[in-house]
mmCIF file with all atom_site columns, C-alpha atoms in Angstrom:
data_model
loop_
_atom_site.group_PDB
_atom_site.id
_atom_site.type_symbol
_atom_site.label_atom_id
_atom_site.label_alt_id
_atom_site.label_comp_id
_atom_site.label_asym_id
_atom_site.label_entity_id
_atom_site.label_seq_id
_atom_site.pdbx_PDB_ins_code
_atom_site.Cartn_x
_atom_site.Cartn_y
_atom_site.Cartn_z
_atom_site.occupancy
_atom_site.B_iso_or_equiv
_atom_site.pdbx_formal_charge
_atom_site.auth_seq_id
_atom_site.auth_comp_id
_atom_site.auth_asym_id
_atom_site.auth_atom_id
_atom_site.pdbx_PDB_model_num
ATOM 1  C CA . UNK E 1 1  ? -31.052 86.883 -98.110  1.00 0.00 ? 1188 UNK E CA 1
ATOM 2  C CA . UNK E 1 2  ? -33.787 89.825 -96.734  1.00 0.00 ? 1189 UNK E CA 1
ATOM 3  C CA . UNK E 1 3  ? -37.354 88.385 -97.260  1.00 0.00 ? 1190 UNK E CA 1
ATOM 4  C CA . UNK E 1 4  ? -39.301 91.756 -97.543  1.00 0.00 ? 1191 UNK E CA 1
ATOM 5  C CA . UNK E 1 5  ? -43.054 92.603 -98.096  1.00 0.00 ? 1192 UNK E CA 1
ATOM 6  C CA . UNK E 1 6  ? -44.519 89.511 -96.352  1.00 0.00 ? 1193 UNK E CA 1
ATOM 7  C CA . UNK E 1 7  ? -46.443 91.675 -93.631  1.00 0.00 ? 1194 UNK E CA 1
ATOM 8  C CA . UNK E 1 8  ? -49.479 91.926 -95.927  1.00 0.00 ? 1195 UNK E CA 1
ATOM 9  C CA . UNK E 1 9  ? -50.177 88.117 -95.898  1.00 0.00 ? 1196 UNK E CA 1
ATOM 10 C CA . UNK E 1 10 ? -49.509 87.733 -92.176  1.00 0.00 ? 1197 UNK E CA 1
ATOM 11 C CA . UNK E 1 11 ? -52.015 90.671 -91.301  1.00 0.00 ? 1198 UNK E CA 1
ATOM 12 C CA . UNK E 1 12 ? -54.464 89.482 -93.514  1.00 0.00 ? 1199 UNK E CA 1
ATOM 13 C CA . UNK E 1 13 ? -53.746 85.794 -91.413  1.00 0.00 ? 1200 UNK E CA 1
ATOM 14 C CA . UNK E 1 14 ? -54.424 87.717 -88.300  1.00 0.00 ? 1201 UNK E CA 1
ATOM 15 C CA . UNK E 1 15 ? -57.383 89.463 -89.067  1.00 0.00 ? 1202 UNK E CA 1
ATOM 16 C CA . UNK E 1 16 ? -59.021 85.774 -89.603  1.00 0.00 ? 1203 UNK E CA 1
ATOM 17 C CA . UNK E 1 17 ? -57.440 85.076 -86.168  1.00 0.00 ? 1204 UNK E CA 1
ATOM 18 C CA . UNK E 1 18 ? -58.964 88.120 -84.082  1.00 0.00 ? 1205 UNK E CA 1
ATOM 19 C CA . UNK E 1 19 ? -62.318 87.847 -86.239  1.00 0.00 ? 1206 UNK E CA 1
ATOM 20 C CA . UNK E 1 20 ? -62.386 83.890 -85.069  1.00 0.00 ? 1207 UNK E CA 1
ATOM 21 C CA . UNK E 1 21 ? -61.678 84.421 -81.591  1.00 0.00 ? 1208 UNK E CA 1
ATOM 22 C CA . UNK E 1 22 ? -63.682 86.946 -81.136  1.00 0.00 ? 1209 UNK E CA 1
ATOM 23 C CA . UNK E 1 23 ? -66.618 85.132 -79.047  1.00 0.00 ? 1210 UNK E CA 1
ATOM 24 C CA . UNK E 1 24 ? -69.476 84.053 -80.582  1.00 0.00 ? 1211 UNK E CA 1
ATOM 25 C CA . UNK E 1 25 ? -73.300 85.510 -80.397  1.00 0.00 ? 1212 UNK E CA 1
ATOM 26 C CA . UNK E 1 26 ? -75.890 82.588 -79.504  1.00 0.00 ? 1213 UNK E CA 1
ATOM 27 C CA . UNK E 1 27 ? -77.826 80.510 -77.162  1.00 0.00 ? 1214 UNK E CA 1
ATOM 28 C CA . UNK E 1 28 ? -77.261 79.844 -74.093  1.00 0.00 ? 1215 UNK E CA 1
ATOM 29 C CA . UNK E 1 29 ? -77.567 76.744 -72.944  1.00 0.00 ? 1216 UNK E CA 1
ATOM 30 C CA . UNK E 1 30 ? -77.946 75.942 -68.901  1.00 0.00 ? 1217 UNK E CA 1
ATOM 31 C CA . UNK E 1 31 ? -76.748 72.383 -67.371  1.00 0.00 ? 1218 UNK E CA 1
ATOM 32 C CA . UNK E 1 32 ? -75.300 71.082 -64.762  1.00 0.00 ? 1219 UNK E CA 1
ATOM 33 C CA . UNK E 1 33 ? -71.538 71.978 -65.193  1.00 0.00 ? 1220 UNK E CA 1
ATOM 34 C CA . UNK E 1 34 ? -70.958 74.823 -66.735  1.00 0.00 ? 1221 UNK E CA 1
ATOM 35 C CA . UNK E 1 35 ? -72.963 77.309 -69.252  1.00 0.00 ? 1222 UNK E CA 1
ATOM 36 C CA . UNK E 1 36 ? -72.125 77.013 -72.814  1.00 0.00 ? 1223 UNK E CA 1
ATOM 37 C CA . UNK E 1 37 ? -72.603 79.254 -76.105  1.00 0.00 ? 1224 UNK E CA 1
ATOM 38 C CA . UNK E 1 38 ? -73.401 78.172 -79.219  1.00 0.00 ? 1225 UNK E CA 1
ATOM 39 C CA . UNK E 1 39 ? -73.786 79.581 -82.474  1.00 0.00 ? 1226 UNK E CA 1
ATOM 40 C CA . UNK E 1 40 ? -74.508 78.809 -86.086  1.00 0.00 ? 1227 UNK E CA 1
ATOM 41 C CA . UNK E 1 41 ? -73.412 80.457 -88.926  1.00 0.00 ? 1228 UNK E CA 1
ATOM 42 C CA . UNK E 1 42 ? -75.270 79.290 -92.369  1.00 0.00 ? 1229 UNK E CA 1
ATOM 43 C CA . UNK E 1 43 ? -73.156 78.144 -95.277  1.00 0.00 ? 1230 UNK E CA 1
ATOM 44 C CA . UNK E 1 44 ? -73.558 81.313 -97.577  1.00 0.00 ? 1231 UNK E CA 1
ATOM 45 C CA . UNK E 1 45 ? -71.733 82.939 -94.221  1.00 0.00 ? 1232 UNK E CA 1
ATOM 46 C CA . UNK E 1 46 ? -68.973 80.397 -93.974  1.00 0.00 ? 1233 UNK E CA 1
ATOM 47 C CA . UNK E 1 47 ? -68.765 80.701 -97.600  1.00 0.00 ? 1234 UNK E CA 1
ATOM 48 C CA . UNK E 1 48 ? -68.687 84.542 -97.619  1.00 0.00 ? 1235 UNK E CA 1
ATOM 49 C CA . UNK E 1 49 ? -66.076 84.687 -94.553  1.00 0.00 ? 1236 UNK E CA 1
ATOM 50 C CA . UNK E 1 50 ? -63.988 82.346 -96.813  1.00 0.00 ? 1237 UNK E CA 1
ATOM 51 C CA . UNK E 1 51 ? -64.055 84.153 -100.040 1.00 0.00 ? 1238 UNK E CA 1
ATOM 52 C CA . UNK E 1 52 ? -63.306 87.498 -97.925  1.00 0.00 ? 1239 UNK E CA 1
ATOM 53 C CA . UNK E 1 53 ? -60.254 85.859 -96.552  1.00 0.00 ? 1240 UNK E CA 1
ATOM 54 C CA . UNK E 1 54 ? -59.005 83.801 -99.908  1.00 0.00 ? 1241 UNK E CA 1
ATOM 55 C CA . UNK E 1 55 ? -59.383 87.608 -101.578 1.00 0.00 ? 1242 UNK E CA 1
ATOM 56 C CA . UNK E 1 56 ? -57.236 89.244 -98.752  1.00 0.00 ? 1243 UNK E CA 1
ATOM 57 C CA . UNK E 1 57 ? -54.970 86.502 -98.792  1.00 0.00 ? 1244 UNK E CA 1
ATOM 58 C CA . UNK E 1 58 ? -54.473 86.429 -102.343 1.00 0.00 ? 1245 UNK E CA 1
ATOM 59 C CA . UNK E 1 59 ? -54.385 90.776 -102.597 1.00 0.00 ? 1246 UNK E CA 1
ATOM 60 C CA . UNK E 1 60 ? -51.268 90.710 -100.061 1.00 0.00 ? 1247 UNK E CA 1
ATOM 61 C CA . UNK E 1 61 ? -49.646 88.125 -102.022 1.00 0.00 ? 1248 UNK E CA 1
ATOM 62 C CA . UNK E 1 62 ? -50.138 89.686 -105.068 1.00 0.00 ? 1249 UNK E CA 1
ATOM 63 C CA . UNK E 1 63 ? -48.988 93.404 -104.219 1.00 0.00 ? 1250 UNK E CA 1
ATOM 64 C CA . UNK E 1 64 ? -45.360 91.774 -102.360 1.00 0.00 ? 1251 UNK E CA 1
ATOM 65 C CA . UNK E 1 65 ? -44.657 90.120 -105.319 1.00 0.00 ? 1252 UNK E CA 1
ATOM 66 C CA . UNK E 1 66 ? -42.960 91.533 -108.759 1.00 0.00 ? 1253 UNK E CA 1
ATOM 67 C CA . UNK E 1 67 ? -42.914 89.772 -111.920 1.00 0.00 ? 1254 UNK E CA 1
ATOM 68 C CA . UNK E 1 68 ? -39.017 90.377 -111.804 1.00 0.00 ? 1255 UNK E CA 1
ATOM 69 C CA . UNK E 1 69 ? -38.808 88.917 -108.129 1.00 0.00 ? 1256 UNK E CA 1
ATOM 70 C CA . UNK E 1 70 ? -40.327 85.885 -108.951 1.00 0.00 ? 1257 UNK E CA 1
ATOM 71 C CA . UNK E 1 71 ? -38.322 85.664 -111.896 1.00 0.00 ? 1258 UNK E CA 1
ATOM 72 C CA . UNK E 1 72 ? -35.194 86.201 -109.511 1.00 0.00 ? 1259 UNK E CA 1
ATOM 73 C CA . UNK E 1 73 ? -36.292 83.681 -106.658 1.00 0.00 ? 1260 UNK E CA 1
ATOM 74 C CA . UNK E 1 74 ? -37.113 80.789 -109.165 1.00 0.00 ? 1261 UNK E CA 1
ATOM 75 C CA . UNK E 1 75 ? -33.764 81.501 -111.018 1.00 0.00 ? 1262 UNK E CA 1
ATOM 76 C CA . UNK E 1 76 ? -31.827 81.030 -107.453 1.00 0.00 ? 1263 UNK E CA 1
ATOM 77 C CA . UNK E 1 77 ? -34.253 78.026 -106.368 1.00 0.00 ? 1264 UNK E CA 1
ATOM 78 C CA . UNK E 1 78 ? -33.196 76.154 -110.088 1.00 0.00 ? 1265 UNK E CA 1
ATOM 79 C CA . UNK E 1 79 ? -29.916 76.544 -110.192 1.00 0.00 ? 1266 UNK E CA 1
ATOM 80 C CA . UNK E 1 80 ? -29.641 75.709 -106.017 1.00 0.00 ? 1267 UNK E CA 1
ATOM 81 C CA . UNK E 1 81 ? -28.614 78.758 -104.774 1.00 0.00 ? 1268 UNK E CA 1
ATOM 82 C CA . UNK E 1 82 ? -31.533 80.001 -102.912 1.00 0.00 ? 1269 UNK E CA 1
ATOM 83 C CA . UNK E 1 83 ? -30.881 80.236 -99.414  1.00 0.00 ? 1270 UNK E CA 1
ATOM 84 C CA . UNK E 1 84 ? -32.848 81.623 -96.357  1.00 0.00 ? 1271 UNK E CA 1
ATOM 85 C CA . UNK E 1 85 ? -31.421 81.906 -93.265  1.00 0.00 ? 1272 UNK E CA 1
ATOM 86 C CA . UNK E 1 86 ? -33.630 80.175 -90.326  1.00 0.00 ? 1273 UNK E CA 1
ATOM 87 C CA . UNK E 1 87 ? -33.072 83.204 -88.276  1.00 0.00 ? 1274 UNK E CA 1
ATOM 88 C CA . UNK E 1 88 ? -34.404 85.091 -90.668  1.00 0.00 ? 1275 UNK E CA 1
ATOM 89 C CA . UNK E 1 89 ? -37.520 83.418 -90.856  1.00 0.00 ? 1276 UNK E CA 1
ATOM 90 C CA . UNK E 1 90 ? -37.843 83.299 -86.958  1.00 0.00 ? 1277 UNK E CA 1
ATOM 91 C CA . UNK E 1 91 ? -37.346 87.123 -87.083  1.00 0.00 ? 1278 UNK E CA 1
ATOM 92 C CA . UNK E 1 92 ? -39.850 88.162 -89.621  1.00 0.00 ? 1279 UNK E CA 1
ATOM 93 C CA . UNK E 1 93 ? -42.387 85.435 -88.020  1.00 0.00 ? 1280 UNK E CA 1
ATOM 94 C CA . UNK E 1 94 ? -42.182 87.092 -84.783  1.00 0.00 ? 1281 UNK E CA 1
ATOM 95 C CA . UNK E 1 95 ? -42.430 90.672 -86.659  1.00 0.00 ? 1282 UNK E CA 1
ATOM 96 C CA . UNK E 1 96 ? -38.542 91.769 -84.677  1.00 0.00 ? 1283 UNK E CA 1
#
């Protein structure tokens, strides 16, 4: 079985990635060791960030996915012929 149109999701997953590793804009604080950053983002930010990525999430998911190949896919997973090759998943993981 060919698992096709999953990019969307995964893109969506790493442009939370790259936006959360990006570094962060703060204080800096001076010690002993070694200097650290620090910054605080309020809740209506977390909350924002959140919805943004629930909505992107939930767009890719939505545009991959036909009515008829969800009817397909939960036909094969009831009657126990649904099969997906581990190879397969490796492969589209790893974007090959």
């Amino acid at each position: 079985m060919e698992i096709k149109n999953y990019t969307s999701a995964i893109n969506a997953y790493r442009y939370a990635s790259e936006s959360a590793s990006k570094p962060p804009v703060g204080k800096t604080q001076k010690g002993k060791g070694r200097n650290t950053d620090k910054a605080e983002f309020s809740a209506s930010a977390r909350a924002s960030f959140s919805d943004t990525l629930k909505t992107a999430a939930k767009a890719a998911a939505d545009s991959s996915a036909s009515a008829e190949r969800l009817a397909e896919l939960s036909a094969k997973i009831a009657d126990g012929s649904y099969r997906v090759s581990s190879e397969d998943i490796a492969d589209s993981i790893l974007g090959l």
